[in-house]
PDB file of C-alpha atoms in Angstrom:
ATOM      1  CA  MET Q  30      -2.709 -13.419  30.652  1.00  0.00           C
ATOM      2  CA  GLU Q  31      -4.814 -16.479  30.368  1.00  0.00           C
ATOM      3  CA  LYS Q  32      -4.375 -18.158  27.038  1.00  0.00           C
ATOM      4  CA  ASP Q  33      -7.211 -17.790  24.595  1.00  0.00           C
ATOM      5  CA  GLN Q  34     -10.034 -17.142  27.008  1.00  0.00           C
ATOM      6  CA  LEU Q  35     -11.872 -15.629  24.056  1.00  0.00           C
ATOM      7  CA  SER Q  36     -13.518 -18.044  21.654  1.00  0.00           C
ATOM      8  CA  GLY Q  37     -13.159 -17.753  17.897  1.00  0.00           C
ATOM      9  CA  PRO Q  38     -16.676 -16.330  17.495  1.00  0.00           C
ATOM     10  CA  GLN Q  39     -16.015 -13.795  20.289  1.00  0.00           C
ATOM     11  CA  LYS Q  40     -12.817 -12.632  18.589  1.00  0.00           C
ATOM     12  CA  GLU Q  41     -14.764 -12.216  15.361  1.00  0.00           C
ATOM     13  CA  LEU Q  42     -17.428 -10.116  17.118  1.00  0.00           C
ATOM     14  CA  ILE Q  43     -14.713  -7.893  18.576  1.00  0.00           C
ATOM     15  CA  ARG Q  44     -12.964  -7.502  15.220  1.00  0.00           C
ATOM     16  CA  GLU Q  45     -16.178  -6.733  13.346  1.00  0.00           C
ATOM     17  CA  SER Q  46     -17.418  -4.220  15.896  1.00  0.00           C
ATOM     18  CA  TRP Q  47     -14.003  -2.549  16.157  1.00  0.00           C
ATOM     19  CA  GLN Q  48     -13.815  -2.238  12.389  1.00  0.00           C
ATOM     20  CA  THR Q  49     -16.946  -0.076  12.568  1.00  0.00           C
ATOM     21  CA  VAL Q  50     -15.992   1.953  15.655  1.00  0.00           C
ATOM     22  CA  SER Q  51     -12.365   2.481  14.654  1.00  0.00           C
ATOM     23  CA  GLN Q  52     -13.468   4.452  11.591  1.00  0.00           C
ATOM     24  CA  ASP Q  53     -13.842   7.452  13.900  1.00  0.00           C
ATOM     25  CA  GLN Q  54     -11.680   6.733  16.927  1.00  0.00           C
ATOM     26  CA  LEU Q  55     -11.543  10.310  18.166  1.00  0.00           C
ATOM     27  CA  HIS Q  56     -15.331  10.601  18.280  1.00  0.00           C
ATOM     28  CA  HIS Q  57     -15.816   7.275  20.043  1.00  0.00           C
ATOM     29  CA  GLY Q  58     -12.929   7.984  22.408  1.00  0.00           C
ATOM     30  CA  THR Q  59     -14.552  11.303  23.277  1.00  0.00           C
ATOM     31  CA  VAL Q  60     -17.830   9.488  23.976  1.00  0.00           C
ATOM     32  CA  LEU Q  61     -15.919   7.058  26.211  1.00  0.00           C
ATOM     33  CA  PHE Q  62     -14.265   9.825  28.243  1.00  0.00           C
ATOM     34  CA  SER Q  63     -17.426  11.960  28.400  1.00  0.00           C
ATOM     35  CA  ARG Q  64     -19.172   8.975  29.966  1.00  0.00           C
ATOM     36  CA  LEU Q  65     -16.218   8.322  32.274  1.00  0.00           C
ATOM     37  CA  PHE Q  66     -16.305  11.889  33.588  1.00  0.00           C
ATOM     38  CA  GLU Q  67     -20.070  11.628  34.005  1.00  0.00           C
ATOM     39  CA  LEU Q  68     -19.651   8.495  36.150  1.00  0.00           C
ATOM     40  CA  GLU Q  69     -16.506   9.618  38.042  1.00  0.00           C
ATOM     41  CA  PRO Q  70     -16.200  13.418  37.736  1.00  0.00           C
ATOM     42  CA  GLU Q  71     -13.149  13.538  39.997  1.00  0.00           C
ATOM     43  CA  LEU Q  72     -11.088  11.737  37.343  1.00  0.00           C
ATOM     44  CA  ILE Q  73     -10.856  15.000  35.392  1.00  0.00           C
ATOM     45  CA  PHE Q  74      -8.219  16.120  37.895  1.00  0.00           C
ATOM     46  CA  PHE Q  75      -5.790  13.544  36.470  1.00  0.00           C
ATOM     47  CA  PHE Q  76      -5.810  15.511  33.234  1.00  0.00           C
ATOM     48  CA  GLN Q  77      -4.270  18.831  34.190  1.00  0.00           C
ATOM     49  CA  TYR Q  78      -1.777  19.703  31.480  1.00  0.00           C
ATOM     50  CA  ASN Q  79       1.007  22.200  31.970  1.00  0.00           C
ATOM     51  CA  SER Q  80      -0.785  25.366  33.050  1.00  0.00           C
ATOM     52  CA  SER Q  81      -4.260  24.137  32.087  1.00  0.00           C
ATOM     53  CA  HIS Q  82      -6.501  23.376  35.032  1.00  0.00           C
ATOM     54  CA  PHE Q  83      -9.811  22.165  33.733  1.00  0.00           C
ATOM     55  CA  SER Q  84     -12.895  22.715  35.799  1.00  0.00           C
ATOM     56  CA  GLU Q  85     -15.248  22.000  32.914  1.00  0.00           C
ATOM     57  CA  VAL Q  86     -15.292  18.595  31.249  1.00  0.00           C
ATOM     58  CA  GLN Q  87     -15.824  20.139  27.811  1.00  0.00           C
ATOM     59  CA  ASP Q  88     -12.679  22.276  28.195  1.00  0.00           C
ATOM     60  CA  CYS Q  89     -10.687  19.160  28.985  1.00  0.00           C
ATOM     61  CA  LEU Q  90     -12.202  17.082  26.185  1.00  0.00           C
ATOM     62  CA  SER Q  91     -11.515  19.748  23.585  1.00  0.00           C
ATOM     63  CA  SER Q  92      -7.894  20.434  24.594  1.00  0.00           C
ATOM     64  CA  ALA Q  93      -5.124  19.313  22.247  1.00  0.00           C
ATOM     65  CA  GLU Q  94      -3.379  17.438  25.060  1.00  0.00           C
ATOM     66  CA  PHE Q  95      -6.480  15.477  25.929  1.00  0.00           C
ATOM     67  CA  THR Q  96      -7.159  14.719  22.267  1.00  0.00           C
ATOM     68  CA  GLU Q  97      -3.705  13.145  22.216  1.00  0.00           C
ATOM     69  CA  HIS Q  98      -4.591  11.088  25.306  1.00  0.00           C
ATOM     70  CA  ILE Q  99      -7.756   9.856  23.602  1.00  0.00           C
ATOM     71  CA  ARG Q 100      -5.688   8.827  20.576  1.00  0.00           C
ATOM     72  CA  LYS Q 101      -3.294   6.893  22.821  1.00  0.00           C
ATOM     73  CA  VAL Q 102      -6.151   5.061  24.562  1.00  0.00           C
ATOM     74  CA  MET Q 103      -7.721   4.160  21.244  1.00  0.00           C
ATOM     75  CA  THR Q 104      -4.325   2.935  20.003  1.00  0.00           C
ATOM     76  CA  VAL Q 105      -4.101   0.588  22.999  1.00  0.00           C
ATOM     77  CA  ILE Q 106      -7.581  -0.755  22.222  1.00  0.00           C
ATOM     78  CA  ASP Q 107      -6.570  -1.132  18.582  1.00  0.00           C
ATOM     79  CA  ALA Q 108      -3.437  -3.055  19.632  1.00  0.00           C
ATOM     80  CA  ALA Q 109      -5.515  -5.369  21.824  1.00  0.00           C
ATOM     81  CA  VAL Q 110      -7.919  -6.056  18.953  1.00  0.00           C
ATOM     82  CA  SER Q 111      -5.016  -6.633  16.558  1.00  0.00           C
ATOM     83  CA  SER Q 112      -3.435  -9.036  19.067  1.00  0.00           C
ATOM     84  CA  LEU Q 113      -6.535 -11.077  19.895  1.00  0.00           C
ATOM     85  CA  ASP Q 114      -4.783 -14.286  18.847  1.00  0.00           C
ATOM     86  CA  CYS Q 115      -1.820 -13.580  21.110  1.00  0.00           C
ATOM     87  CA  LEU Q 116      -2.822 -11.175  23.872  1.00  0.00           C
ATOM     88  CA  ALA Q 117       0.149 -12.327  25.954  1.00  0.00           C
ATOM     89  CA  SER Q 118       2.360 -10.388  23.527  1.00  0.00           C
ATOM     90  CA  LEU Q 119       0.973  -7.173  25.075  1.00  0.00           C
ATOM     91  CA  ASP Q 120       1.515  -8.268  28.667  1.00  0.00           C
ATOM     92  CA  GLU Q 121       4.713  -6.339  29.442  1.00  0.00           C
ATOM     93  CA  TYR Q 122       3.480  -3.225  27.651  1.00  0.00           C
ATOM     94  CA  LEU Q 123       0.192  -3.262  29.567  1.00  0.00           C
ATOM     95  CA  THR Q 124       1.931  -3.895  32.884  1.00  0.00           C
ATOM     96  CA  SER Q 125       4.149  -0.885  32.193  1.00  0.00           C
ATOM     97  CA  LEU Q 126       1.077   1.147  31.298  1.00  0.00           C
ATOM     98  CA  GLY Q 127      -0.450   0.115  34.613  1.00  0.00           C
ATOM     99  CA  ARG Q 128       2.691   1.302  36.409  1.00  0.00           C
ATOM    100  CA  LYS Q 129       2.380   4.704  34.692  1.00  0.00           C
ATOM    101  CA  HIS Q 130      -1.242   5.013  35.781  1.00  0.00           C
ATOM    102  CA  LYS Q 131      -0.291   4.058  39.333  1.00  0.00           C
ATOM    103  CA  ALA Q 132       2.483   6.691  39.331  1.00  0.00           C
ATOM    104  CA  VAL Q 133       0.007   9.491  38.598  1.00  0.00           C
ATOM    105  CA  GLY Q 134      -2.372   8.299  41.298  1.00  0.00           C
ATOM    106  CA  VAL Q 135      -5.047   6.418  39.356  1.00  0.00           C
ATOM    107  CA  LYS Q 136      -6.760   3.824  41.537  1.00  0.00           C
ATOM    108  CA  PRO Q 137      -7.285   0.325  40.088  1.00  0.00           C
ATOM    109  CA  GLU Q 138     -10.987   0.593  41.014  1.00  0.00           C
ATOM    110  CA  SER Q 139     -11.404   3.298  38.369  1.00  0.00           C
ATOM    111  CA  PHE Q 140     -10.799   0.730  35.652  1.00  0.00           C
ATOM    112  CA  LYS Q 141     -14.255  -0.713  36.349  1.00  0.00           C
ATOM    113  CA  THR Q 142     -15.728   2.673  35.404  1.00  0.00           C
ATOM    114  CA  VAL Q 143     -13.471   2.867  32.354  1.00  0.00           C
ATOM    115  CA  GLY Q 144     -14.795  -0.537  31.296  1.00  0.00           C
ATOM    116  CA  GLU Q 145     -18.391   0.623  31.693  1.00  0.00           C
ATOM    117  CA  SER Q 146     -17.528   3.735  29.676  1.00  0.00           C
ATOM    118  CA  LEU Q 147     -15.912   1.653  26.931  1.00  0.00           C
ATOM    119  CA  LEU Q 148     -19.028  -0.517  26.659  1.00  0.00           C
ATOM    120  CA  PHE Q 149     -21.171   2.631  26.575  1.00  0.00           C
ATOM    121  CA  ALA Q 150     -19.063   4.089  23.735  1.00  0.00           C
ATOM    122  CA  LEU Q 151     -19.217   0.820  21.784  1.00  0.00           C
ATOM    123  CA  GLU Q 152     -22.963   0.601  22.240  1.00  0.00           C
ATOM    124  CA  SER Q 153     -23.358   4.245  21.184  1.00  0.00           C
ATOM    125  CA  GLY Q 154     -21.298   3.614  18.065  1.00  0.00           C
ATOM    126  CA  LEU Q 155     -22.813   0.275  17.082  1.00  0.00           C
ATOM    127  CA  GLY Q 156     -26.462   0.693  18.025  1.00  0.00           C
ATOM    128  CA  ASP Q 157     -28.410  -2.537  17.480  1.00  0.00           C
ATOM    129  CA  ALA Q 158     -25.251  -4.298  16.285  1.00  0.00           C
ATOM    130  CA  PHE Q 159     -24.018  -4.178  19.896  1.00  0.00           C
ATOM    131  CA  THR Q 160     -25.575  -7.462  20.960  1.00  0.00           C
ATOM    132  CA  SER Q 161     -25.289  -9.148  24.333  1.00  0.00           C
ATOM    133  CA  ASP Q 162     -22.718 -11.530  22.791  1.00  0.00           C
ATOM    134  CA  THR Q 163     -20.673  -8.565  21.555  1.00  0.00           C
ATOM    135  CA  ARG Q 164     -20.888  -6.968  25.012  1.00  0.00           C
ATOM    136  CA  GLU Q 165     -19.690 -10.188  26.643  1.00  0.00           C
ATOM    137  CA  ALA Q 166     -16.780 -10.547  24.203  1.00  0.00           C
ATOM    138  CA  TRP Q 167     -15.620  -6.963  24.810  1.00  0.00           C
ATOM    139  CA  SER Q 168     -16.029  -7.413  28.570  1.00  0.00           C
ATOM    140  CA  LEU Q 169     -13.736 -10.439  28.466  1.00  0.00           C
ATOM    141  CA  LEU Q 170     -11.160  -8.610  26.364  1.00  0.00           C
ATOM    142  CA  TYR Q 171     -11.243  -5.602  28.666  1.00  0.00           C
ATOM    143  CA  ALA Q 172     -10.907  -7.818  31.761  1.00  0.00           C
ATOM    144  CA  THR Q 173      -7.808  -9.391  30.218  1.00  0.00           C
ATOM    145  CA  VAL Q 174      -6.274  -5.982  29.493  1.00  0.00           C
ATOM    146  CA  VAL Q 175      -7.021  -4.752  33.020  1.00  0.00           C
ATOM    147  CA  GLN Q 176      -5.571  -7.939  34.490  1.00  0.00           C
ATOM    148  CA  SER Q 177      -2.243  -7.135  32.812  1.00  0.00           C
ATOM    149  CA  MET Q 178      -2.379  -3.455  33.703  1.00  0.00           C
ATOM    150  CA  SER Q 179      -3.140  -4.357  37.333  1.00  0.00           C
ATOM    151  CA  ARG Q 180       0.219  -6.064  37.574  1.00  0.00           C
ATOM    152  CA  GLY Q 181       1.694  -2.558  37.327  1.00  0.00           C
ATOM    153  CA  TRP Q 182       0.242  -1.856  40.772  1.00  0.00           C
ATOM    154  CA  HIS Q 183       1.376  -5.104  42.287  1.00  0.00           C
ATOM    155  CA  ARG Q 184       4.666  -5.944  40.609  1.00  0.00           C
ATOM    156  CA  ASP Q 185       6.614  -3.081  42.242  1.00  0.00           C
ATOM    157  CA  SER Q 186       5.563  -4.027  45.761  1.00  0.00           C
ATOM    158  CA  GLN Q 187       6.032  -7.735  44.998  1.00  0.00           C
ATOM    159  CA  GLU Q 188       9.558  -7.103  43.669  1.00  0.00           C
ATOM    160  CA  GLN Q 189      10.390  -5.035  46.760  1.00  0.00           C
ATOM    161  CA  GLN Q 190       9.213  -7.860  49.014  1.00  0.00           C
ATOM    162  CA  GLU Q 191      11.287 -10.364  47.062  1.00  0.00           C
ATOM    163  CA  GLY Q 192      14.314  -8.039  47.097  1.00  0.00           C
ATOM    164  CA  ILE Q 193      14.520  -7.807  43.318  1.00  0.00           C
TER     165      ILE Q 193
END
């Protein structure tokens, strides 16, 4: 991860906005995933749990397994916000998370839609407090997280090429 690509004021905007949104993580996570499924409906097929095969987004969103997934995603966002002063500390974890997403067939291109959905959820939760500066700060943070996760797609093939 690039060192400190976020300025002090940007970190403060992220922390302040997250403090508001994190009061109800499940709600805002549900907004995020509702938007994601609106933008890329085929992504619902990655969330087939045990014998549950969801054809309706609402069935998926209201399942206990998916609620747990939302909590995990929000925990990752929370960790990124908590680690703003040292994002590199999350690098290995995020790369591993990327590898897990690759293993289930998620395409790296879908992370662009996830980013749009995250911004949508933040804007929904913050209203007028979601300024263009806040949007830019979150976009930078998200790009940094995705950069680390993307290594999960590339590290395996790179290690194979290098014979590691």
